[in-house]
XYZ file of C-alpha atoms in Angstrom:
690
model
C 42.381 -31.842 -116.470
C 45.691 -30.060 -116.943
C 47.085 -29.000 -113.565
C 47.536 -25.451 -114.796
C 43.778 -25.070 -115.003
C 41.874 -24.316 -111.766
C 38.354 -25.467 -110.981
C 35.623 -23.458 -112.649
C 34.680 -20.308 -110.677
C 31.390 -20.827 -108.798
C 29.770 -17.495 -107.756
C 28.003 -17.550 -104.417
C 30.299 -20.133 -102.875
C 29.017 -23.561 -101.912
C 25.654 -24.347 -103.382
C 25.920 -21.482 -105.877
C 24.838 -21.676 -109.502
C 27.410 -23.165 -111.845
C 28.262 -20.963 -114.811
C 30.817 -21.169 -117.552
C 34.072 -19.840 -116.186
C 37.271 -18.520 -117.627
C 40.332 -20.731 -117.041
C 42.816 -19.102 -114.681
C 46.447 -19.863 -114.846
C 48.454 -20.713 -111.763
C 50.394 -17.827 -110.281
C 54.111 -17.820 -110.994
C 56.642 -16.892 -108.326
C 57.315 -13.430 -109.741
C 53.688 -12.314 -109.421
C 53.202 -13.298 -105.730
C 54.763 -10.099 -104.175
C 52.414 -7.983 -106.242
C 49.416 -9.900 -104.950
C 50.708 -9.595 -101.346
C 51.011 -5.860 -101.754
C 47.489 -5.722 -103.151
C 46.082 -7.688 -100.215
C 47.955 -5.452 -97.758
C 46.603 -2.373 -99.527
C 43.090 -3.776 -99.350
C 43.520 -4.378 -95.635
C 44.685 -0.772 -95.192
C 41.674 0.482 -97.134
C 39.312 -1.652 -95.029
C 41.009 -0.431 -91.826
C 40.742 3.175 -92.958
C 37.079 2.769 -93.879
C 36.407 1.046 -90.527
C 38.229 3.807 -88.627
C 36.303 6.427 -90.558
C 33.019 4.677 -89.744
C 33.956 4.531 -86.061
C 34.967 8.206 -86.212
C 31.663 9.174 -87.827
C 29.795 7.036 -85.277
C 31.687 8.650 -82.402
C 30.944 12.094 -83.818
C 27.295 11.140 -84.016
C 27.416 9.818 -80.438
C 29.200 12.972 -79.267
C 26.636 15.058 -81.113
C 23.872 12.977 -79.570
C 25.220 13.519 -76.052
C 25.745 17.262 -76.526
C 22.765 19.542 -76.191
C 23.531 23.241 -76.606
C 25.927 24.130 -73.732
C 25.609 20.746 -71.972
C 27.783 17.661 -72.488
C 26.523 14.317 -71.145
C 28.686 11.308 -70.308
C 27.988 8.082 -68.458
C 29.182 9.523 -65.132
C 27.436 12.917 -65.261
C 27.275 16.093 -67.273
C 28.893 19.490 -67.459
C 27.527 22.830 -68.565
C 29.494 25.642 -70.169
C 28.689 29.333 -70.440
C 28.525 31.192 -73.738
C 32.264 31.876 -73.540
C 33.017 28.142 -73.269
C 33.996 28.089 -69.582
C 32.680 25.220 -67.457
C 30.189 26.622 -64.928
C 28.644 23.444 -63.513
C 29.724 19.821 -63.082
C 27.162 17.252 -61.980
C 28.244 13.683 -61.226
C 25.955 10.630 -61.074
C 26.768 8.995 -57.727
C 24.054 6.361 -57.539
C 24.595 4.822 -60.978
C 26.156 5.386 -64.393
C 24.214 5.686 -67.630
C 24.351 3.094 -70.388
C 24.956 5.523 -73.231
C 23.930 2.933 -75.851
C 20.377 3.322 -74.541
C 20.320 7.056 -75.289
C 18.433 8.724 -78.105
C 17.679 12.289 -79.086
C 14.468 13.758 -80.392
C 14.285 17.515 -80.884
C 15.209 19.237 -77.614
C 14.950 16.056 -75.508
C 17.819 13.640 -74.892
C 16.595 10.356 -73.339
C 18.302 7.311 -71.847
C 16.512 4.183 -70.638
C 19.211 2.196 -68.835
C 21.893 2.625 -66.227
C 24.333 -0.117 -65.324
C 22.122 -0.847 -62.311
C 18.922 -1.373 -64.293
C 16.134 0.438 -66.117
C 15.751 4.184 -65.557
C 13.740 7.036 -66.994
C 16.348 9.714 -67.679
C 15.997 12.782 -69.833
C 17.458 16.245 -70.335
C 15.238 18.799 -72.029
C 16.624 22.085 -73.336
C 14.614 25.266 -72.787
C 15.656 28.750 -73.857
C 13.441 31.246 -72.003
C 15.511 34.273 -73.060
C 18.120 34.952 -75.709
C 20.885 35.200 -73.092
C 19.678 32.310 -70.884
C 19.854 28.540 -71.373
C 17.936 26.144 -69.125
C 17.878 22.370 -68.801
C 15.218 20.189 -67.239
C 16.965 17.125 -65.852
C 15.103 14.030 -64.635
C 16.391 10.689 -63.388
C 13.697 8.282 -62.189
C 14.628 4.858 -60.881
C 12.223 2.071 -61.841
C 12.920 -0.075 -58.787
C 11.713 0.739 -55.262
C 14.841 0.461 -53.158
C 17.259 2.504 -55.252
C 17.896 6.164 -54.369
C 19.056 8.680 -56.954
C 22.003 10.866 -56.047
C 23.746 13.548 -58.094
C 26.820 15.396 -56.855
C 27.310 19.048 -57.775
C 30.880 20.358 -57.652
C 31.019 23.957 -56.507
C 34.819 24.298 -56.758
C 35.857 27.959 -56.756
C 32.407 29.452 -57.318
C 30.341 31.042 -54.535
C 26.854 29.684 -53.801
C 23.834 31.302 -52.175
C 20.324 30.246 -51.156
C 18.925 27.006 -49.745
C 17.793 27.669 -46.193
C 17.958 29.791 -43.105
C 20.488 28.151 -40.754
C 21.662 28.670 -37.162
C 25.196 29.531 -38.295
C 24.637 31.671 -41.369
C 27.308 32.727 -43.833
C 27.181 34.627 -47.138
C 28.139 32.999 -49.446
C 27.348 29.514 -48.124
C 30.318 28.168 -46.121
C 30.156 24.374 -46.229
C 32.175 22.603 -43.549
C 32.703 18.926 -42.775
C 30.832 16.025 -44.306
C 27.091 15.431 -44.145
C 25.315 12.391 -45.543
C 22.158 13.456 -47.408
C 19.395 14.281 -44.904
C 15.781 15.410 -45.428
C 15.617 18.977 -46.704
C 12.578 20.000 -44.644
C 11.712 22.994 -42.466
C 13.016 22.866 -38.903
C 13.341 25.035 -35.807
C 17.060 25.848 -35.851
C 16.847 27.614 -32.510
C 16.241 24.204 -30.934
C 18.000 22.007 -33.537
C 21.039 23.992 -34.560
C 22.386 21.584 -37.179
C 19.120 21.298 -39.138
C 17.819 23.322 -42.057
C 15.766 26.338 -41.000
C 12.134 27.361 -40.960
C 12.394 29.411 -44.161
C 13.637 27.148 -46.895
C 13.447 26.708 -50.668
C 15.029 24.164 -53.027
C 16.965 26.858 -54.853
C 20.635 27.745 -55.177
C 22.446 30.415 -57.148
C 26.144 30.723 -57.952
C 28.545 33.537 -58.715
C 29.250 32.003 -62.124
C 25.679 32.800 -63.206
C 24.256 29.315 -62.699
C 21.040 28.566 -60.799
C 19.435 25.270 -59.816
C 15.844 24.644 -58.656
C 14.833 21.189 -57.402
C 11.290 20.171 -58.374
C 8.563 20.053 -55.721
C 7.806 16.394 -56.477
C 11.252 15.168 -55.383
C 11.718 13.380 -52.002
C 14.708 15.648 -51.579
C 17.694 15.122 -49.280
C 20.782 17.342 -49.175
C 24.315 16.455 -48.128
C 27.818 17.814 -48.687
C 31.539 17.183 -48.477
C 33.866 20.148 -48.035
C 36.947 18.061 -48.938
C 35.486 17.171 -52.327
C 33.867 20.646 -52.681
C 30.596 18.909 -53.462
C 26.903 19.166 -52.599
C 24.874 15.950 -52.790
C 21.326 16.089 -54.203
C 19.522 12.867 -53.326
C 16.019 11.490 -53.857
C 14.880 8.583 -51.690
C 11.908 7.185 -49.774
C 13.763 4.720 -47.533
C 14.405 5.950 -43.976
C 12.781 9.252 -44.880
C 9.761 11.384 -43.877
C 8.820 11.669 -47.571
C 6.022 9.371 -48.733
C 4.982 8.593 -52.314
C 1.521 9.656 -53.419
C -1.184 7.032 -52.754
C -1.151 4.342 -55.416
C 2.260 5.388 -56.713
C 5.229 3.021 -56.407
C 8.073 4.388 -54.247
C 10.358 5.006 -57.228
C 12.883 7.701 -56.376
C 12.881 10.588 -58.825
C 15.426 13.408 -58.893
C 14.318 16.200 -61.196
C 15.530 19.771 -61.342
C 16.125 22.765 -63.563
C 19.548 24.242 -64.197
C 19.834 27.631 -65.877
C 22.897 29.529 -67.093
C 22.926 33.232 -67.889
C 25.268 36.131 -68.614
C 25.654 37.209 -64.943
C 24.429 36.280 -61.485
C 21.875 39.096 -61.136
C 20.157 38.521 -64.465
C 19.953 34.731 -64.033
C 18.421 35.199 -60.588
C 15.807 37.577 -62.026
C 14.883 34.959 -64.636
C 14.543 32.217 -61.998
C 12.404 34.337 -59.661
C 10.065 35.415 -62.439
C 9.624 31.848 -63.765
C 9.639 29.635 -60.698
C 8.716 31.612 -57.551
C 5.267 32.698 -56.353
C 5.118 36.425 -55.649
C 3.222 38.459 -53.068
C -0.071 39.846 -54.313
C -0.153 42.834 -51.963
C 2.111 44.946 -49.754
C 1.560 44.726 -45.962
C 0.462 47.787 -43.981
C 2.844 50.671 -44.685
C 2.992 51.525 -40.979
C 4.803 48.192 -40.510
C 7.614 49.601 -42.642
C 7.578 53.097 -41.129
C 7.286 52.531 -37.377
C 8.739 49.929 -35.010
C 6.863 46.948 -33.627
C 7.135 46.687 -29.841
C 7.090 43.140 -28.453
C 6.763 42.179 -24.796
C 8.800 38.983 -25.142
C 12.459 39.729 -24.399
C 11.650 42.094 -21.537
C 8.909 40.100 -19.769
C 8.996 36.550 -21.273
C 6.014 34.521 -19.961
C 5.576 36.805 -16.916
C 3.606 39.354 -18.923
C 0.358 40.644 -17.327
C -2.114 43.482 -17.681
C -0.195 45.966 -15.545
C 3.125 45.289 -17.294
C 1.584 45.610 -20.754
C -0.040 48.968 -19.934
C 3.196 50.271 -18.375
C 5.148 49.160 -21.456
C 2.745 51.086 -23.682
C 2.925 54.184 -21.454
C 6.726 54.184 -21.667
C 6.664 53.995 -25.467
C 4.696 57.229 -25.476
C 6.615 58.751 -22.536
C 9.922 58.411 -24.391
C 8.494 59.791 -27.635
C 8.505 56.698 -29.863
C 6.096 55.756 -32.627
C 4.557 52.301 -32.701
C 3.327 50.240 -35.633
C 1.702 47.841 -33.197
C 2.202 46.393 -29.746
C 2.832 42.650 -29.656
C 1.533 40.698 -26.652
C 3.820 37.679 -26.767
C 3.173 34.382 -24.952
C 1.302 33.168 -21.880
C -1.722 35.434 -21.848
C -3.965 32.313 -21.596
C -4.125 29.783 -18.749
C -2.971 26.856 -20.922
C -1.414 26.588 -24.365
C -4.099 25.902 -26.927
C -6.726 28.142 -25.340
C -7.909 31.506 -26.605
C -9.405 33.144 -23.494
C -7.336 35.534 -21.403
C -6.082 34.276 -18.050
C -8.200 36.340 -15.621
C -5.515 36.230 -12.915
C -2.956 37.885 -15.196
C -5.476 39.980 -17.131
C -8.370 40.723 -14.736
C -10.104 43.058 -17.196
C -8.849 42.389 -20.712
C -11.694 44.339 -22.342
C -10.902 47.529 -20.387
C -7.187 47.050 -21.082
C -7.704 46.876 -24.839
C -10.069 49.858 -24.766
C -7.430 51.930 -22.977
C -4.707 50.859 -25.440
C -6.965 51.745 -28.350
C -7.741 55.154 -26.801
C -4.004 55.769 -26.472
C -3.513 55.000 -30.183
C -2.132 51.464 -29.914
C -2.960 48.564 -32.197
C -2.304 45.192 -30.533
C -1.136 41.935 -32.089
C -1.288 38.563 -30.287
C 1.158 35.670 -30.311
C -0.302 32.329 -31.406
C 0.895 28.862 -32.434
C -0.374 25.527 -33.856
C -0.227 23.487 -30.608
C -2.950 22.443 -28.145
C -1.405 21.055 -24.963
C -2.866 17.943 -23.335
C -3.826 19.912 -20.187
C -5.783 22.491 -22.196
C -9.582 22.544 -22.101
C -9.505 22.357 -25.923
C -7.468 19.153 -26.131
C -10.365 16.695 -25.622
C -12.765 18.409 -28.063
C -9.981 18.578 -30.706
C -9.332 14.843 -30.276
C -13.042 14.064 -30.646
C -13.335 16.201 -33.775
C -10.178 14.699 -35.309
C -8.431 18.068 -35.680
C -4.892 16.907 -34.861
C -2.122 15.404 -36.938
C -2.429 11.645 -36.310
C 0.001 8.826 -35.705
C 0.557 6.511 -38.741
C -2.509 4.273 -38.209
C -4.823 7.301 -38.129
C -6.456 6.008 -34.920
C -4.886 8.331 -32.349
C -3.556 11.907 -32.292
C 0.225 12.179 -32.451
C 1.552 13.789 -29.279
C 4.377 16.233 -29.965
C 6.864 17.966 -27.707
C 7.503 21.653 -28.223
C 9.211 24.350 -26.158
C 6.129 24.940 -23.992
C 5.043 21.387 -23.284
C 3.370 18.357 -24.863
C 0.185 18.251 -26.890
C -1.386 17.827 -30.281
C -0.544 19.825 -33.380
C -3.437 21.042 -35.516
C -3.739 19.400 -38.940
C -3.895 22.339 -41.338
C -4.639 20.032 -44.278
C -8.015 19.416 -42.594
C -10.588 22.136 -43.435
C -12.280 21.608 -40.057
C -9.026 22.273 -38.189
C -8.360 25.344 -40.313
C -11.830 26.687 -39.602
C -11.547 25.914 -35.875
C -8.233 27.783 -35.614
C -9.302 30.745 -37.766
C -12.634 31.111 -35.977
C -10.842 31.540 -32.637
C -8.541 34.191 -34.122
C -11.495 36.031 -35.667
C -13.304 35.877 -32.335
C -10.322 37.498 -30.578
C -10.226 40.179 -33.242
C -13.952 40.828 -32.901
C -14.085 40.747 -29.085
C -11.013 42.842 -28.286
C -10.196 44.657 -31.517
C -6.968 42.674 -32.013
C -5.179 43.976 -35.120
C -3.328 40.813 -36.154
C -1.319 37.791 -35.029
C 2.263 36.616 -34.685
C 2.033 33.008 -35.924
C 4.927 31.196 -34.286
C 6.456 27.787 -35.153
C 5.033 25.893 -38.167
C 8.212 23.908 -38.897
C 7.950 20.216 -39.806
C 10.480 19.348 -37.088
C 7.523 19.485 -34.678
C 5.761 16.692 -36.557
C 6.508 13.083 -35.622
C 8.871 11.244 -37.989
C 5.903 9.114 -39.090
C 2.559 10.937 -39.152
C -0.771 11.049 -40.955
C -2.666 14.126 -42.087
C -6.171 14.431 -43.549
C -4.668 15.206 -46.952
C -1.635 13.091 -47.827
C 1.626 15.110 -47.816
C 4.330 13.566 -50.010
C 6.588 16.440 -48.890
C 6.414 17.175 -45.122
C 7.338 20.839 -45.681
C 3.963 21.308 -47.371
C 2.639 21.322 -43.784
C 4.583 24.576 -43.286
C 2.950 25.988 -46.411
C -0.522 25.029 -45.091
C 0.241 26.722 -41.770
C 1.441 29.960 -43.379
C -1.910 30.166 -45.205
C -3.525 30.764 -41.802
C -1.991 34.269 -41.896
C -3.819 35.306 -45.079
C -6.931 36.834 -43.408
C -4.662 38.879 -41.134
C -1.759 39.585 -43.496
C -1.869 43.387 -43.283
C 0.127 43.058 -40.058
C 0.646 39.308 -39.595
C 4.051 37.850 -38.796
C 5.382 34.367 -39.668
C 8.696 32.721 -38.864
C 8.436 29.723 -41.216
C 7.889 29.551 -44.946
C 8.003 27.072 -47.826
C 6.662 28.156 -51.217
C 4.954 30.831 -49.111
C 6.209 33.997 -50.822
C 2.684 34.917 -51.944
C 1.285 34.952 -48.388
C 2.079 38.700 -48.495
C 2.966 39.231 -44.850
C 6.137 39.823 -42.846
C 8.485 36.879 -42.334
C 10.558 37.029 -39.178
C 14.035 35.576 -38.774
C 14.228 32.819 -36.169
C 14.937 34.109 -32.639
C 18.396 35.576 -32.123
C 20.694 35.201 -29.150
C 22.141 38.380 -27.617
C 25.650 37.707 -28.943
C 27.976 39.201 -31.561
C 28.764 36.156 -33.694
C 27.535 34.204 -36.723
C 25.533 31.663 -34.690
C 22.177 33.435 -34.269
C 24.057 36.597 -33.308
C 24.453 40.093 -34.735
C 26.840 38.989 -37.497
C 24.268 36.460 -38.722
C 21.643 39.124 -39.476
C 22.917 40.330 -42.858
C 23.729 36.822 -44.219
C 20.296 35.549 -43.130
C 18.379 38.516 -44.545
C 20.277 38.230 -47.847
C 19.604 34.476 -47.960
C 15.853 34.650 -47.453
C 15.716 37.619 -49.861
C 17.284 35.415 -52.541
C 14.654 32.768 -51.669
C 11.911 35.260 -52.555
C 10.882 36.545 -49.109
C 11.143 40.339 -49.219
C 8.967 41.640 -46.363
C 11.490 40.817 -43.653
C 11.379 41.348 -39.904
C 14.917 40.853 -38.553
C 13.658 39.826 -35.081
C 14.060 41.844 -31.885
C 16.782 44.465 -31.449
C 19.399 43.035 -29.116
C 18.092 39.463 -29.301
C 16.201 37.363 -26.735
C 18.362 38.241 -23.710
C 18.389 34.692 -22.335
C 20.722 34.525 -19.338
C 22.916 31.735 -20.738
C 23.069 33.151 -24.274
C 23.751 36.838 -23.729
C 26.917 38.897 -24.093
C 26.623 41.305 -21.168
C 25.631 41.198 -17.511
C 23.067 38.427 -18.010
C 19.991 40.634 -17.562
C 20.473 42.961 -20.515
C 22.411 42.522 -23.745
C 25.776 44.279 -23.804
C 25.135 47.999 -24.272
C 27.447 48.364 -27.271
C 25.942 45.248 -28.888
C 22.435 46.681 -28.386
C 23.388 49.995 -30.019
C 25.042 48.352 -33.042
C 22.020 46.032 -33.410
C 19.675 49.018 -33.277
C 21.642 50.858 -35.971
C 21.580 47.858 -38.305
C 17.849 47.260 -37.738
C 17.119 50.862 -38.726
C 18.179 49.921 -42.287
C 16.035 46.790 -42.490
C 12.493 46.715 -43.968
C 11.008 46.807 -40.474
C 12.221 47.391 -36.907
C 11.191 45.486 -33.798
C 11.987 46.489 -30.218
C 11.545 44.250 -27.215
C 14.316 45.219 -24.798
C 13.377 48.927 -24.713
C 16.159 51.531 -24.939
C 15.121 53.145 -21.633
C 16.354 49.991 -19.850
C 19.841 51.432 -20.488
C 20.302 55.194 -20.203
C 19.408 58.549 -21.737
C 22.117 58.317 -24.401
C 20.774 54.982 -25.669
C 17.253 56.452 -25.716
C 18.507 59.427 -27.753
C 20.316 57.121 -30.226
C 17.149 55.020 -30.571
C 15.035 58.127 -31.185
C 17.430 59.336 -33.863
C 17.604 55.998 -35.670
C 13.855 55.339 -35.607
C 13.450 58.775 -37.190
C 16.160 58.001 -39.766
C 14.378 54.739 -40.545
C 11.095 56.588 -41.035
C 12.489 59.386 -43.220
C 15.325 57.768 -45.203
C 14.783 54.003 -45.248
C 11.007 53.415 -45.153
C 10.122 55.512 -48.253
C 12.682 53.566 -50.304
C 11.557 50.223 -48.898
C 7.857 50.944 -49.519
C 8.601 51.877 -53.135
C 10.661 48.704 -53.610
C 7.928 46.643 -51.884
C 5.501 47.725 -54.589
C 7.935 46.534 -57.265
C 8.245 43.118 -55.580
C 4.671 42.298 -56.643
C 5.767 42.384 -60.291
C 9.423 41.347 -60.182
C 10.116 39.417 -56.979
C 13.465 41.248 -56.823
C 15.024 41.624 -53.365
C 14.530 44.801 -51.350
C 17.719 44.064 -49.382
C 20.378 43.188 -51.970
C 23.931 41.840 -51.929
C 26.713 44.047 -53.271
C 27.114 41.813 -56.328
C 23.624 42.878 -57.450
C 25.216 46.007 -58.963
C 28.757 44.602 -59.342
C 28.307 41.270 -61.111
C 31.864 41.051 -62.467
C 33.484 41.968 -59.154
C 34.997 38.942 -57.398
C 35.322 40.756 -54.056
C 31.632 41.708 -54.047
C 30.687 38.010 -54.020
C 32.286 37.562 -50.588
C 31.104 40.691 -48.726
C 28.823 39.587 -45.859
C 28.780 42.704 -43.654
C 27.400 45.247 -46.146
C 24.228 45.360 -48.203
C 22.176 47.477 -50.567
C 18.631 48.800 -50.235
C 17.573 48.821 -53.854
C 20.477 49.826 -56.090
C 21.266 53.215 -54.612
C 21.714 52.971 -50.831
C 24.686 50.989 -49.503
C 24.947 50.226 -45.773
C 28.052 49.190 -43.812
C 27.327 48.695 -40.080
C 29.942 48.059 -37.400
C 29.538 44.455 -36.223
C 32.639 44.007 -34.033
C 32.856 44.810 -30.315
C 35.126 47.666 -29.311
C 35.393 49.072 -32.830
C 34.704 52.629 -33.922
C 35.987 52.092 -37.427
C 35.649 49.477 -40.148
C 36.900 48.579 -43.616
C 34.355 49.435 -46.289
C 34.156 48.089 -49.814
C 32.693 50.703 -52.146
C 31.573 49.431 -55.577
C 32.432 51.475 -58.656
C 30.182 54.501 -59.086
C 29.350 57.932 -57.762
C 28.591 57.821 -54.045
C 27.926 60.331 -51.300
C 28.583 59.286 -47.699
C 26.344 60.088 -44.723
C 29.085 62.564 -43.726
C 28.821 64.418 -47.048
C 32.008 63.019 -48.646
C 31.816 62.340 -52.368
C 33.404 59.375 -54.136
C 33.507 59.173 -57.919
C 35.381 55.935 -58.500
C 35.688 54.210 -61.862
C 36.859 51.051 -60.048
C 35.807 49.607 -56.674
C 37.756 51.029 -53.734
C 38.529 49.912 -50.186
C 38.118 52.474 -47.414
C 40.416 51.163 -44.697
C 39.678 51.919 -41.021
C 36.858 54.245 -41.991
C 35.811 56.008 -38.730
C 32.293 55.181 -37.485
C 31.430 56.425 -33.987
C 29.316 54.349 -31.598
C 26.233 56.423 -32.416
C 26.751 56.140 -36.210
C 26.285 53.673 -39.028
C 28.117 54.140 -42.314
C 25.889 54.480 -45.371
C 26.386 55.803 -48.887
C 23.834 57.081 -51.363
C 24.188 56.841 -55.134
C 24.585 60.294 -56.682
C 22.662 60.798 -59.924
């Protein structure tokens, strides 16, 4: 064949069908540049098409990983507000997602792999209100030994909520570094670095973001103030959390994050959706008149004569009384329910006299039965105690009054045994109610067994708070977990007789605001002046400092309820007169407002005691004020909390206000009142003028 003729063209390459072809001439030298240019152009076209395909694919991937205001990446996600500003950053610390495993179906974005192995991860979008966007986030590991940990950056925003703590600040002031530890109820009077007895898995930020950790999570909380980060961790290893029977110990971290237009409105949405609410208001006399406790004055040395004298003095000095609280050591041993006849030789006659004099009496009680109590053996035989892990023996626990068993309130028999004794006291002596002390999970052994399995140890606190239900008109609890609907007063943990933020006077407002945000609105701010323990008292050791006592009294007069224990007549006539004036002010000015707001709580769950930002959501300064508060929206209180001061700086939100002195302020913007004079027998407060 002539060399100018190529082989016949065979479509399909090797093995293709032979067809008649058209002879093609060899290329001459002049035509080669044109062909080169054509090939180069084809390459450019292919590159452009490939780039376009990658671009389209990346857009699709970006669209896949974006769900409303949330953007997901392999290392975490961020959430923006409606204006486009980033309001929350969450990092995945325990593993990164394999984004190629992700898919989207409707409002659910799922991923099945991380670079550590298989996971069950999803984000579901929920829009409960037009102005609110919520996300359900879940990361479940599918291997036993792997924890899940997400890190939330709080940066410049202010955060509120979580738990009562020994050192309480508003907003939360995170210091140092803390590896994630079990987020369970604890007695912070004894264990000052733990989380407190009133605790919820809920946080709220000034940038209108709220986060609620699901009940099913074996939840641990840590933080790092250098990185400005809170660590949310789920794990079962080295933890008091236990998986449900028959369930593998796969760690699951699931939570809801919601974003709204402002901090107040997002909190209202969260409370209405996720918090139980009280179903009744406690006795109105609890709001109007002070409770008088024997504890700080007499401690465990209380007896019949001292109790009757205490009651006589309440009347002698002209005070009202919601009820008289007989606190501690009225029985021979802890865990018994009969009066010690040496200390109370005629309890029946004593209670009859108190009733004739117009006193209702409440008794202190607790969940412990000490080993030297007559009830210890019968409780062991009946199996009423929390058990050690094998379930063969009762778990002995140490508490502040000795060693004994702790009643298992998941066991109906233990509940009935405890309640029957309380009912018997009420029937025999006419007892009005009970102060149920303790209840924190820190009094349970690290490993324990209850009749009903408790995946979350804090559920024990919930079971204990239910013991108050039959007596909740006047009952008092100091611990709570998902217990907002128990409908009784919740007391702050015991206070020391000091000025500062560690269980002192300055801690009162931050703690009350914190547990209000957690949904507990019927608040008892503990005893005026604190416990008066010799080694934890500012003053002469016997009594709290006089000025501290007066300032504490003034602040308590603006709380939902007042509680005396160190009586004012232990000081002098002037202190008695101040106490008389402020109990009257509480009854006439504060209590009517609080009772009205208490009725609204049943429907809304909104706080009675509110932070300043409640009515000033766009005011950066209001987010940091920890020494003032609101009762409802129209009464602002600014107590003096510093020793030696008869003035204070006051931050007055925008609005029309009238001071307790009669001054009127009509300010379009917030104003600072510098060195505003407040005498020792005064507290500054301002009422909204209609």
